[in-house]
Each structure stands twice: as C-alpha cells, then as structure tokens.
PDB file of C-alpha atoms in Angstrom:
ATOM      1  CA  MET U 244       7.737 -10.215 -24.475  1.00 84.00           C
ATOM      2  CA  GLN U 245       9.148  -8.637 -21.231  1.00 93.00           C
ATOM      3  CA  ILE U 246       8.961  -5.445 -19.673  1.00 96.00           C
ATOM      4  CA  LYS U 247      11.812  -4.702 -17.237  1.00 96.00           C
ATOM      5  CA  GLY U 248      12.124  -2.021 -14.453  1.00 95.00           C
ATOM      6  CA  ASP U 249      15.015  -1.418 -12.171  1.00 93.00           C
ATOM      7  CA  THR U 250      13.395  -3.759  -9.521  1.00 95.00           C
ATOM      8  CA  PHE U 251      10.735  -6.101 -11.389  1.00 97.00           C
ATOM      9  CA  GLU U 252      10.155  -7.610 -14.598  1.00 98.00           C
ATOM     10  CA  VAL U 253       7.148  -8.928 -16.033  1.00 98.00           C
ATOM     11  CA  GLY U 254       7.371 -11.802 -18.909  1.00 97.00           C
ATOM     12  CA  TYR U 255       4.853 -13.452 -20.965  1.00 98.00           C
ATOM     13  CA  ASP U 256       5.083 -17.222 -22.020  1.00 97.00           C
ATOM     14  CA  PRO U 257       2.767 -17.709 -24.818  1.00 97.00           C
ATOM     15  CA  ALA U 258       2.969 -21.442 -24.911  1.00 97.00           C
ATOM     16  CA  THR U 259       1.060 -21.548 -21.530  1.00 97.00           C
ATOM     17  CA  VAL U 260      -0.552 -17.956 -21.608  1.00 98.00           C
ATOM     18  CA  THR U 261       1.307 -17.258 -18.586  1.00 98.00           C
ATOM     19  CA  ILE U 262       1.873 -13.690 -17.419  1.00 98.00           C
ATOM     20  CA  ILE U 263       5.006 -13.815 -14.925  1.00 98.00           C
ATOM     21  CA  PHE U 264       5.546 -10.825 -12.548  1.00 98.00           C
ATOM     22  CA  LYS U 265       9.158 -10.889 -10.452  1.00 98.00           C
ATOM     23  CA  GLY U 266      10.840  -8.537  -8.039  1.00 97.00           C
ATOM     24  CA  SER U 267       9.413  -5.559  -6.485  1.00 97.00           C
ATOM     25  CA  MET U 268       6.871  -3.364  -7.864  1.00 97.00           C
ATOM     26  CA  ARG U 269       6.315   0.282  -6.394  1.00 96.00           C
ATOM     27  CA  LEU U 270       5.277   2.268  -9.342  1.00 95.00           C
ATOM     28  CA  ARG U 271       3.866   5.454  -9.114  1.00 91.00           C
ATOM     29  CA  GLY U 272       0.119   5.139  -9.895  1.00 88.00           C
ATOM     30  CA  LEU U 273      -1.404   3.605 -12.870  1.00 88.00           C
ATOM     31  CA  ASP U 274       0.296   5.663 -15.305  1.00 90.00           C
ATOM     32  CA  GLU U 275       3.542   3.995 -14.539  1.00 93.00           C
ATOM     33  CA  TYR U 276       1.782   0.590 -14.643  1.00 95.00           C
ATOM     34  CA  ALA U 277       0.382   1.379 -18.192  1.00 95.00           C
ATOM     35  CA  PRO U 278       2.773  -0.897 -20.213  1.00 96.00           C
ATOM     36  CA  ILE U 279       2.164  -3.560 -18.137  1.00 97.00           C
ATOM     37  CA  ILE U 280      -1.714  -2.967 -18.237  1.00 96.00           C
ATOM     38  CA  GLU U 281      -1.339  -2.904 -21.792  1.00 96.00           C
ATOM     39  CA  LEU U 282       0.195  -6.120 -21.940  1.00 97.00           C
ATOM     40  CA  MET U 283      -2.125  -7.894 -19.877  1.00 97.00           C
ATOM     41  CA  ASN U 284      -5.131  -6.309 -21.888  1.00 97.00           C
ATOM     42  CA  LYS U 285      -3.876  -7.577 -25.118  1.00 97.00           C
ATOM     43  CA  ILE U 286      -3.670 -11.198 -23.594  1.00 97.00           C
ATOM     44  CA  ALA U 287      -7.368 -10.823 -22.093  1.00 97.00           C
ATOM     45  CA  ASP U 288      -8.576  -9.498 -25.471  1.00 96.00           C
ATOM     46  CA  GLY U 289      -7.333 -12.608 -27.362  1.00 96.00           C
ATOM     47  CA  ALA U 290     -10.025 -14.408 -25.407  1.00 97.00           C
ATOM     48  CA  PRO U 291      -7.727 -17.575 -24.230  1.00 98.00           C
ATOM     49  CA  LEU U 292      -9.463 -20.063 -22.371  1.00 97.00           C
ATOM     50  CA  VAL U 293      -7.276 -19.669 -19.514  1.00 98.00           C
ATOM     51  CA  ILE U 294      -4.882 -16.936 -18.593  1.00 98.00           C
ATOM     52  CA  THR U 295      -2.396 -17.712 -15.896  1.00 98.00           C
ATOM     53  CA  LEU U 296      -0.941 -14.961 -13.352  1.00 98.00           C
ATOM     54  CA  ASP U 297       2.272 -16.446 -11.889  1.00 98.00           C
ATOM     55  CA  LEU U 298       3.102 -13.901  -8.736  1.00 98.00           C
ATOM     56  CA  GLN U 299       5.200 -16.417  -6.929  1.00 98.00           C
ATOM     57  CA  GLU U 300       8.352 -14.395  -6.982  1.00 98.00           C
ATOM     58  CA  LEU U 301       6.655 -10.990  -7.067  1.00 98.00           C
ATOM     59  CA  ASN U 302       7.881 -10.010  -3.167  1.00 97.00           C
ATOM     60  CA  PHE U 303       6.540  -6.627  -3.062  1.00 97.00           C
ATOM     61  CA  LEU U 304       3.441  -4.874  -4.734  1.00 98.00           C
ATOM     62  CA  ASN U 305       2.386  -1.456  -3.738  1.00 97.00           C
ATOM     63  CA  SER U 306      -1.353  -0.228  -3.549  1.00 96.00           C
ATOM     64  CA  SER U 307      -1.446   1.105  -7.226  1.00 95.00           C
ATOM     65  CA  GLY U 308       0.132  -2.542  -8.331  1.00 96.00           C
ATOM     66  CA  ILE U 309      -2.737  -4.214  -6.308  1.00 96.00           C
ATOM     67  CA  ASN U 310      -5.453  -1.687  -7.884  1.00 94.00           C
ATOM     68  CA  MET U 311      -3.828  -2.891 -11.291  1.00 95.00           C
ATOM     69  CA  LEU U 312      -4.264  -6.612 -10.477  1.00 96.00           C
ATOM     70  CA  PHE U 313      -7.659  -6.448  -9.168  1.00 95.00           C
ATOM     71  CA  GLY U 314      -8.600  -4.196 -12.297  1.00 95.00           C
ATOM     72  CA  TYR U 315      -7.654  -6.874 -14.513  1.00 97.00           C
ATOM     73  CA  VAL U 316      -9.503  -9.468 -12.610  1.00 97.00           C
ATOM     74  CA  ILE U 317     -12.567  -7.476 -12.750  1.00 96.00           C
ATOM     75  CA  LYS U 318     -11.806  -7.049 -16.595  1.00 96.00           C
ATOM     76  CA  VAL U 319     -11.640 -10.724 -17.399  1.00 97.00           C
ATOM     77  CA  ARG U 320     -14.562 -11.408 -15.143  1.00 97.00           C
ATOM     78  CA  ASP U 321     -16.735  -9.023 -16.920  1.00 96.00           C
ATOM     79  CA  GLN U 322     -15.527 -10.191 -20.404  1.00 95.00           C
ATOM     80  CA  ALA U 323     -16.449 -13.803 -19.380  1.00 95.00           C
ATOM     81  CA  CYS U 324     -14.456 -15.293 -22.447  1.00 95.00           C
ATOM     82  CA  SER U 325     -11.313 -16.724 -20.119  1.00 97.00           C
ATOM     83  CA  GLN U 326     -10.750 -18.331 -16.902  1.00 98.00           C
ATOM     84  CA  LEU U 327      -7.966 -16.978 -14.449  1.00 98.00           C
ATOM     85  CA  LEU U 328      -5.625 -18.905 -12.599  1.00 98.00           C
ATOM     86  CA  VAL U 329      -3.225 -17.220 -10.158  1.00 98.00           C
ATOM     87  CA  ARG U 330      -0.316 -18.707  -8.618  1.00 98.00           C
ATOM     88  CA  GLY U 331       1.107 -17.328  -5.476  1.00 98.00           C
ATOM     89  CA  ALA U 332       3.401 -18.332  -3.031  1.00 97.00           C
ATOM     90  CA  THR U 333       2.632 -18.742   1.014  1.00 95.00           C
ATOM     91  CA  GLN U 334       6.392 -17.506   1.591  1.00 94.00           C
ATOM     92  CA  VAL U 335       5.496 -14.140   0.350  1.00 96.00           C
ATOM     93  CA  PRO U 336       3.573 -12.372   3.263  1.00 94.00           C
ATOM     94  CA  TRP U 337       1.586  -9.974   1.207  1.00 96.00           C
ATOM     95  CA  GLN U 338       0.061 -12.572  -1.058  1.00 97.00           C
ATOM     96  CA  THR U 339      -1.250 -14.807   2.061  1.00 94.00           C
ATOM     97  CA  LYS U 340      -2.730 -11.442   2.878  1.00 92.00           C
ATOM     98  CA  SER U 341      -4.307  -9.882  -0.264  1.00 94.00           C
ATOM     99  CA  LEU U 342      -4.631 -12.385  -2.838  1.00 96.00           C
ATOM    100  CA  GLN U 343      -7.705 -14.290  -1.334  1.00 92.00           C
ATOM    101  CA  ASN U 344      -9.545 -11.081  -1.999  1.00 93.00           C
ATOM    102  CA  LEU U 345      -9.389 -11.840  -5.649  1.00 95.00           C
ATOM    103  CA  GLN U 346     -11.644 -14.851  -5.183  1.00 94.00           C
ATOM    104  CA  ARG U 347     -14.335 -12.449  -3.648  1.00 94.00           C
ATOM    105  CA  LEU U 348     -14.161 -10.515  -6.644  1.00 94.00           C
ATOM    106  CA  MET U 349     -14.305 -13.438  -9.197  1.00 96.00           C
ATOM    107  CA  PRO U 350     -15.508 -16.503  -7.423  1.00 96.00           C
ATOM    108  CA  THR U 351     -14.614 -18.740 -10.419  1.00 96.00           C
ATOM    109  CA  LEU U 352     -11.103 -17.486 -10.320  1.00 97.00           C
ATOM    110  CA  GLN U 353      -8.570 -20.137  -9.080  1.00 97.00           C
ATOM    111  CA  LEU U 354      -5.973 -19.462  -6.708  1.00 97.00           C
ATOM    112  CA  GLU U 355      -2.914 -21.946  -6.115  1.00 97.00           C
ATOM    113  CA  MET U 356      -0.632 -20.991  -3.293  1.00 96.00           C
ATOM    114  CA  VAL U 357       2.328 -23.323  -3.152  1.00 94.00           C
TER     115      VAL U 357
ATOM    116  CA  MET N 102      -8.041  24.076  16.060  1.00 84.00           C
ATOM    117  CA  GLN N 103      -7.615  20.412  16.211  1.00 89.00           C
ATOM    118  CA  GLN N 104      -9.713  17.574  15.032  1.00 92.00           C
ATOM    119  CA  ILE N 105      -9.466  13.927  15.740  1.00 93.00           C
ATOM    120  CA  PHE N 106     -10.654  10.823  13.855  1.00 94.00           C
ATOM    121  CA  GLY N 107     -10.475   7.271  14.569  1.00 93.00           C
ATOM    122  CA  ASN N 108      -7.965   5.366  16.701  1.00 87.00           C
ATOM    123  CA  PHE N 109      -5.431   8.459  17.009  1.00 92.00           C
ATOM    124  CA  ILE N 110      -3.138   8.065  20.307  1.00 89.00           C
ATOM    125  CA  ASP N 111      -0.651  10.818  20.843  1.00 83.00           C
ATOM    126  CA  LEU N 112       2.793  10.299  21.989  1.00 75.00           C
ATOM    127  CA  SER N 113       3.309  10.956  25.695  1.00 62.00           C
ATOM    128  CA  GLU N 114       6.508   8.799  26.424  1.00 63.00           C
ATOM    129  CA  GLU N 115       9.503   8.082  24.317  1.00 67.00           C
ATOM    130  CA  HIS N 116      10.118   4.475  22.959  1.00 72.00           C
ATOM    131  CA  GLU N 117      12.467   2.911  20.285  1.00 80.00           C
ATOM    132  CA  TYR N 118      11.798   4.897  17.366  1.00 85.00           C
ATOM    133  CA  LEU N 119      13.149   6.275  14.080  1.00 89.00           C
ATOM    134  CA  ILE N 120      12.213   9.347  12.060  1.00 89.00           C
ATOM    135  CA  ILE N 121      12.593   9.946   8.538  1.00 89.00           C
ATOM    136  CA  HIS N 122      12.054  13.841   7.904  1.00 89.00           C
ATOM    137  CA  PHE N 123      12.486  15.516   4.504  1.00 85.00           C
ATOM    138  CA  SER N 124      11.326  18.570   2.586  1.00 83.00           C
ATOM    139  CA  PRO N 125       8.935  17.544  -0.240  1.00 75.00           C
ATOM    140  CA  THR N 126       9.900  20.296  -2.395  1.00 75.00           C
ATOM    141  CA  SER N 127      13.546  19.759  -2.434  1.00 77.00           C
ATOM    142  CA  ILE N 128      13.817  17.394  -5.599  1.00 78.00           C
ATOM    143  CA  PRO N 129      11.314  16.656  -8.001  1.00 78.00           C
ATOM    144  CA  LEU N 130       8.642  13.888  -7.154  1.00 76.00           C
ATOM    145  CA  GLN N 131       9.822  11.484  -9.802  1.00 74.00           C
ATOM    146  CA  GLN N 132      13.344  11.579  -8.342  1.00 76.00           C
ATOM    147  CA  ARG N 133      12.175  10.990  -4.905  1.00 82.00           C
ATOM    148  CA  TRP N 134       9.937   8.161  -5.624  1.00 86.00           C
ATOM    149  CA  ARG N 135      12.450   5.455  -5.603  1.00 84.00           C
ATOM    150  CA  ASN N 136      13.606   6.827  -1.968  1.00 86.00           C
ATOM    151  CA  ASN N 137      10.094   5.119  -0.876  1.00 89.00           C
ATOM    152  CA  GLY N 138      11.120   1.764  -1.398  1.00 90.00           C
ATOM    153  CA  LEU N 139      14.957   2.392  -0.101  1.00 91.00           C
ATOM    154  CA  SER N 140      13.322   4.116   3.282  1.00 92.00           C
ATOM    155  CA  ALA N 141      10.602   1.310   3.766  1.00 94.00           C
ATOM    156  CA  ASP N 142      13.134  -1.717   3.061  1.00 94.00           C
ATOM    157  CA  PHE N 143      15.676   0.107   5.344  1.00 94.00           C
ATOM    158  CA  LEU N 144      12.662   0.384   8.156  1.00 94.00           C
ATOM    159  CA  ALA N 145      11.825  -3.206   7.787  1.00 95.00           C
ATOM    160  CA  GLU N 146      15.132  -4.357   8.119  1.00 94.00           C
ATOM    161  CA  TYR N 147      16.201  -2.510  10.970  1.00 93.00           C
ATOM    162  CA  TRP N 148      12.794  -3.444  13.143  1.00 92.00           C
ATOM    163  CA  ALA N 149      13.181  -7.060  11.992  1.00 91.00           C
ATOM    164  CA  THR N 150      16.400  -7.146  14.216  1.00 91.00           C
ATOM    165  CA  PHE N 151      14.098  -6.824  17.448  1.00 90.00           C
ATOM    166  CA  PHE N 152      12.671 -10.565  16.297  1.00 91.00           C
ATOM    167  CA  PRO N 153      15.191 -12.758  16.508  1.00 88.00           C
ATOM    168  CA  ALA N 154      14.485 -15.932  14.715  1.00 90.00           C
ATOM    169  CA  SER N 155      15.777 -18.962  16.651  1.00 91.00           C
ATOM    170  CA  ASP N 156      13.259 -21.491  15.314  1.00 93.00           C
ATOM    171  CA  GLN N 157      10.456 -22.053  12.501  1.00 92.00           C
ATOM    172  CA  ILE N 158       7.729 -20.431  14.244  1.00 92.00           C
ATOM    173  CA  SER N 159       9.785 -17.031  15.296  1.00 92.00           C
ATOM    174  CA  HIS N 160      11.539 -16.855  11.709  1.00 92.00           C
ATOM    175  CA  ASN N 161       8.239 -16.882  10.193  1.00 92.00           C
ATOM    176  CA  ARG N 162       7.050 -14.085  12.725  1.00 92.00           C
ATOM    177  CA  ARG N 163      10.011 -11.763  11.733  1.00 94.00           C
ATOM    178  CA  ILE N 164       9.357 -12.448   7.926  1.00 94.00           C
ATOM    179  CA  GLU N 165       5.623 -11.309   8.866  1.00 94.00           C
ATOM    180  CA  VAL N 166       6.724  -8.374  10.747  1.00 94.00           C
ATOM    181  CA  LYS N 167       9.317  -7.047   8.160  1.00 95.00           C
ATOM    182  CA  ALA N 168       6.808  -7.440   5.122  1.00 96.00           C
ATOM    183  CA  ALA N 169       3.920  -5.448   7.143  1.00 96.00           C
ATOM    184  CA  ILE N 170       6.329  -2.614   8.033  1.00 96.00           C
ATOM    185  CA  ASN N 171       7.555  -2.397   4.760  1.00 97.00           C
ATOM    186  CA  TYR N 172       4.246  -2.489   3.419  1.00 97.00           C
ATOM    187  CA  ILE N 173       2.743   0.174   5.446  1.00 97.00           C
ATOM    188  CA  ALA N 174       5.712   2.252   5.534  1.00 96.00           C
ATOM    189  CA  ASN N 175       6.039   2.240   1.820  1.00 96.00           C
ATOM    190  CA  GLU N 176       2.389   3.408   1.774  1.00 96.00           C
ATOM    191  CA  LEU N 177       2.479   5.961   3.965  1.00 96.00           C
ATOM    192  CA  LEU N 178       5.222   7.499   2.208  1.00 93.00           C
ATOM    193  CA  GLU N 179       3.789   7.032  -1.301  1.00 93.00           C
ATOM    194  CA  ASN N 180       0.510   9.143   0.277  1.00 92.00           C
ATOM    195  CA  VAL N 181       2.543  11.688   1.839  1.00 91.00           C
ATOM    196  CA  MET N 182       4.443  12.190  -1.697  1.00 87.00           C
ATOM    197  CA  LYS N 183       1.214  12.258  -3.427  1.00 86.00           C
ATOM    198  CA  PHE N 184      -1.040  14.467  -1.239  1.00 86.00           C
ATOM    199  CA  CYS N 185       1.333  16.703   0.845  1.00 84.00           C
ATOM    200  CA  TYR N 186       0.791  20.520   0.089  1.00 86.00           C
ATOM    201  CA  LYS N 187       3.741  21.889  -1.553  1.00 81.00           C
ATOM    202  CA  PRO N 188       2.832  25.687  -1.579  1.00 81.00           C
ATOM    203  CA  ALA N 189       2.833  25.281   2.574  1.00 81.00           C
ATOM    204  CA  ASP N 190       6.646  24.181   2.108  1.00 80.00           C
ATOM    205  CA  TYR N 191       6.020  22.073   5.212  1.00 85.00           C
ATOM    206  CA  ALA N 192       8.832  19.339   6.188  1.00 87.00           C
ATOM    207  CA  VAL N 193       7.783  15.866   6.120  1.00 90.00           C
ATOM    208  CA  ASP N 194       8.018  13.298   9.003  1.00 90.00           C
ATOM    209  CA  LEU N 195       7.675   9.538   9.113  1.00 93.00           C
ATOM    210  CA  LYS N 196       8.020   8.290  12.897  1.00 93.00           C
ATOM    211  CA  LEU N 197       8.065   4.360  13.369  1.00 93.00           C
ATOM    212  CA  TYR N 198       7.634   3.521  17.367  1.00 92.00           C
ATOM    213  CA  LEU N 199       8.003   0.169  18.704  1.00 90.00           C
ATOM    214  CA  PHE N 200       5.634  -0.548  21.537  1.00 87.00           C
ATOM    215  CA  PRO N 201       5.930  -3.878  23.611  1.00 84.00           C
ATOM    216  CA  ASN N 202       2.483  -5.110  21.658  1.00 86.00           C
ATOM    217  CA  GLU N 203       2.282  -2.996  18.780  1.00 91.00           C
ATOM    218  CA  PHE N 204       4.116  -0.702  16.076  1.00 93.00           C
ATOM    219  CA  ARG N 205       3.044   2.760  15.493  1.00 94.00           C
ATOM    220  CA  PHE N 206       3.559   4.684  12.291  1.00 95.00           C
ATOM    221  CA  TYR N 207       3.190   8.486  12.382  1.00 95.00           C
ATOM    222  CA  THR N 208       3.427  10.647   9.428  1.00 95.00           C
ATOM    223  CA  ARG N 209       2.763  14.591   9.400  1.00 94.00           C
ATOM    224  CA  ASN N 210       2.311  16.739   6.441  1.00 93.00           C
ATOM    225  CA  ALA N 211       0.611  19.874   5.274  1.00 92.00           C
ATOM    226  CA  ILE N 212      -2.602  19.188   3.217  1.00 92.00           C
ATOM    227  CA  ASP N 213      -4.525  21.340   0.690  1.00 91.00           C
ATOM    228  CA  PRO N 214      -6.945  23.072   2.702  1.00 91.00           C
ATOM    229  CA  GLN N 215      -9.361  22.838   0.076  1.00 92.00           C
ATOM    230  CA  THR N 216      -9.484  19.032   0.360  1.00 92.00           C
ATOM    231  CA  VAL N 217      -9.998  18.630   4.054  1.00 93.00           C
ATOM    232  CA  ALA N 218     -13.831  18.320   3.985  1.00 94.00           C
ATOM    233  CA  GLU N 219     -13.892  15.566   1.245  1.00 93.00           C
ATOM    234  CA  PHE N 220     -10.932  13.543   2.984  1.00 93.00           C
ATOM    235  CA  GLN N 221     -12.716  13.746   6.571  1.00 95.00           C
ATOM    236  CA  ALA N 222     -16.151  12.568   4.631  1.00 94.00           C
ATOM    237  CA  LEU N 223     -13.842   9.663   3.315  1.00 92.00           C
ATOM    238  CA  ILE N 224     -12.360   8.848   6.810  1.00 94.00           C
ATOM    239  CA  GLN N 225     -16.094   8.724   8.416  1.00 95.00           C
ATOM    240  CA  ASP N 226     -16.944   6.237   5.614  1.00 92.00           C
ATOM    241  CA  LEU N 227     -13.760   4.168   6.419  1.00 92.00           C
ATOM    242  CA  LEU N 228     -14.396   4.172  10.199  1.00 93.00           C
ATOM    243  CA  THR N 229     -17.962   3.490   9.939  1.00 93.00           C
ATOM    244  CA  GLY N 230     -18.309   0.887   7.240  1.00 92.00           C
ATOM    245  CA  ASP N 231     -17.141  -2.534   6.846  1.00 92.00           C
ATOM    246  CA  PRO N 232     -13.458  -2.830   5.568  1.00 89.00           C
ATOM    247  CA  GLN N 233     -13.790  -6.018   3.254  1.00 90.00           C
ATOM    248  CA  GLU N 234     -16.937  -4.428   1.648  1.00 93.00           C
ATOM    249  CA  LEU N 235     -15.484  -0.998   1.429  1.00 93.00           C
ATOM    250  CA  TYR N 236     -12.293  -2.598  -0.204  1.00 93.00           C
ATOM    251  CA  LEU N 237     -14.269  -4.550  -2.755  1.00 92.00           C
ATOM    252  CA  GLN N 238     -16.560  -1.714  -3.665  1.00 93.00           C
ATOM    253  CA  GLN N 239     -13.431   0.722  -4.194  1.00 92.00           C
ATOM    254  CA  VAL N 240     -11.646  -1.546  -6.457  1.00 92.00           C
ATOM    255  CA  GLU N 241     -15.044  -1.855  -8.616  1.00 92.00           C
ATOM    256  CA  ARG N 242     -15.537   1.843  -8.374  1.00 91.00           C
ATOM    257  CA  ASN N 243     -12.045   2.281  -9.502  1.00 89.00           C
ATOM    258  CA  VAL N 244     -12.560   0.547 -12.470  1.00 88.00           C
ATOM    259  CA  LEU N 245     -15.802   2.127 -13.404  1.00 87.00           C
ATOM    260  CA  SER N 246     -14.312   5.549 -13.235  1.00 84.00           C
ATOM    261  CA  ASP N 247     -11.373   4.064 -15.391  1.00 77.00           C
ATOM    262  CA  ASN N 248      -9.230   4.809 -12.594  1.00 71.00           C
ATOM    263  CA  LYS N 249      -9.564   8.568 -12.724  1.00 68.00           C
ATOM    264  CA  GLY N 250      -9.386   9.968  -9.188  1.00 66.00           C
ATOM    265  CA  VAL N 251      -7.640   8.571  -6.170  1.00 70.00           C
ATOM    266  CA  SER N 252      -7.749   4.937  -5.676  1.00 73.00           C
ATOM    267  CA  HIS N 253      -7.800   4.846  -1.855  1.00 82.00           C
ATOM    268  CA  LEU N 254      -6.604   1.566  -1.801  1.00 91.00           C
ATOM    269  CA  GLY N 255      -3.644   2.177   0.370  1.00 93.00           C
ATOM    270  CA  LEU N 256      -5.603   3.110   3.397  1.00 94.00           C
ATOM    271  CA  LEU N 257      -8.259   0.357   2.665  1.00 94.00           C
ATOM    272  CA  THR N 258      -5.588  -2.476   2.101  1.00 95.00           C
ATOM    273  CA  MET N 259      -3.715  -1.351   5.592  1.00 95.00           C
ATOM    274  CA  MET N 260      -7.179  -1.885   7.220  1.00 94.00           C
ATOM    275  CA  ASN N 261      -8.372  -4.799   5.670  1.00 93.00           C
ATOM    276  CA  ASP N 262      -5.340  -7.091   4.862  1.00 94.00           C
ATOM    277  CA  TYR N 263      -2.927  -5.926   7.632  1.00 95.00           C
ATOM    278  CA  GLU N 264      -5.736  -5.505  10.218  1.00 94.00           C
ATOM    279  CA  ALA N 265      -4.235  -1.898  11.335  1.00 95.00           C
ATOM    280  CA  ASN N 266      -5.908   0.693  13.121  1.00 95.00           C
ATOM    281  CA  LEU N 267      -5.863   3.972  11.862  1.00 96.00           C
ATOM    282  CA  GLY N 268      -6.113   7.611  13.372  1.00 97.00           C
ATOM    283  CA  TRP N 269      -6.291  11.138  11.908  1.00 97.00           C
ATOM    284  CA  ARG N 270      -5.453  14.553  13.562  1.00 96.00           C
ATOM    285  CA  PHE N 271      -5.901  17.698  11.489  1.00 96.00           C
ATOM    286  CA  GLU N 272      -4.669  20.922  13.063  1.00 94.00           C
ATOM    287  CA  SER N 273      -4.017  24.505  12.250  1.00 89.00           C
ATOM    288  CA  SER N 274      -1.758  26.747  14.176  1.00 72.00           C
ATOM    289  CA  ALA N 275      -2.212  30.376  15.344  1.00 73.00           C
ATOM    290  CA  GLU N 276       0.975  31.426  13.356  1.00 75.00           C
ATOM    291  CA  HIS N 277      -0.338  29.928   9.998  1.00 80.00           C
ATOM    292  CA  PRO N 278      -4.244  29.486  10.493  1.00 81.00           C
ATOM    293  CA  ASP N 279      -4.934  28.823   6.672  1.00 84.00           C
ATOM    294  CA  GLN N 280      -2.477  25.893   6.839  1.00 88.00           C
ATOM    295  CA  VAL N 281      -3.766  22.345   7.621  1.00 93.00           C
ATOM    296  CA  VAL N 282      -1.230  19.883   8.961  1.00 94.00           C
ATOM    297  CA  LEU N 283      -2.521  16.232   9.139  1.00 95.00           C
ATOM    298  CA  THR N 284      -0.842  13.427  11.165  1.00 95.00           C
ATOM    299  CA  THR N 285      -1.779  10.083  10.350  1.00 96.00           C
ATOM    300  CA  MET N 286      -1.293   7.119  12.859  1.00 96.00           C
ATOM    301  CA  VAL N 287      -1.293   3.396  11.989  1.00 97.00           C
ATOM    302  CA  SER N 288      -0.834   0.852  14.526  1.00 96.00           C
ATOM    303  CA  LEU N 289      -0.121  -2.539  13.846  1.00 94.00           C
ATOM    304  CA  ASN N 290      -0.563  -5.169  16.763  1.00 90.00           C
ATOM    305  CA  LEU N 291       2.011  -7.684  17.070  1.00 84.00           C
TER     306      LEU N 291
END
C-alpha cells in the first residue's frame, strides 16, 4: 500500500504495522492530505496493539501536515485501542522542534529520536 | 488608517534582503501552490550561504537556520496564497532581511475587509496567551470541528516551535479606503 506524490511517498508495512513517510510534504490543506488520512485511519480502525509512524526520512512537513499528524494522534488516543510509537530523526530539525508536542497530546505515546 | 499589533518593527535601513513579488491572480492557486516550496527552498539555500560550516557546531547551526527559514517562508507564502483578497488585485510581497542577530520576514498582501475584526481578535489571543497552550488547544479544537475552518497552526508553530516573534500592521490608503493591506512580520533570532 503506497501513496506517492511529486515530492513524497507514504508506505505501509503490515507486518510491523508501520506507516512510513518519506520526502517533503507541503500539501494544500487537509483535503489534499485526505488519501493519507484515510490510510492512517483504516489502520487505526483495525485496532492493532501498536501503530508505528516512521518519520525519519520526512525532511519537511508544512503546518497542514502537522495538523494531520496531531489529529491522528488525538484519534488514536481517544479510541484507546492502540499504542503509538513515533520514530523521528535528530538530524531533521523540524522533528526536534515539533514532535515533542505529540507527547503533550498523548502522554503514553513513545517517541524515539535516532 | 494604520493599526499595529505585536512586535511589529518597521524598516528604516536597508540590509541584505531578497524580495519575492507576484500577482496572486495571474495563475490559478493549484498551479501556484508548488511555487511555495520552490521559493522557500531557494530562500533557505541562499541564506544558508551566510552561515559557513567550518566545524560540527557551525554545520549544525547552518542546518537549523536553513530549516527554520524554509519552514517560515513556506508557511507565510501558504498563508498569503490562502488569505490574500483577490478582488483587490493587489500584488504580494515576501521580503526576507538578514540583520546581525536576526532574520526578519515581511509579507504584504490585501485581505478581505470583512475578516479584519475576527483576525485582529485572533491576534490578541496569540499575543496574550501561552503559545504552547494555544497550540495544543487549537489542535484539539481542529479535531472537534472536524477541521472545518482555519487551522491557525501556521502562526502557532512559528511562535511555539521556532520561538519567532510576530507583528502585524493593518492599513488602508486614502486612494483605496475600502481596501485593507496587511503586513505580517516574523522575526527569528539567530
């Protein structure tokens, strides 16, 4: 399962329940993020034990994308069925600035910065 | 008529700067949207050259500066694209100035006069509230409203994640008293 744009791709590994984001995402509002949100929601609705978001190779995310990400964390938090693990990279500056807020939204979220 | 909000600093001297200037109505938004990323990438690359990387510390600093310029320029351009008032047919500017201890971004565009009061109320909330609390509240609010309406996360991420200082100037001219022109300033300490 994969969604590709000009500058990004989003893939899913069902064996590890990992959603992998790569590239640069500057889509115009949540309407354009809709296919990605749909994929992510489908995985959450399956209520797996742990959902992993691998952002290590996501070099840029605009505020609409941050809104999408945070919205997903809230959804998973409120459904209270799955744990969330977010993998980020300390070498990617936006991640060291923005990802820590995810834990403020969902204290049980595990954030691994490699 | 002129109204100032926040940390707005007018320019009195010229320094190193770049300007991107365009007409918001010349091509459709969908086609122009891609240019935001191109412009932000260019600005980030250009200004990064002023931060030579001679060791690991300066190399990391250069990466940070580049990423911050890229993010803020991108957000400002996206906001201008989304909110500029096309009936005014007023050209848009994004200016980026380098000062010894800060970068300053300025965007200038016409806005819908009907939205001024609501936007000024939002600005007051941004200036008087705790940025982190506002940020988290806004994210929750966006979900509750099913993301209908404006997310406001662009300004909040700049303030909260990049510790940028923001200021706004609203003005109208004698020649076009029904037009409102907004200058948004974002300053990033170095």
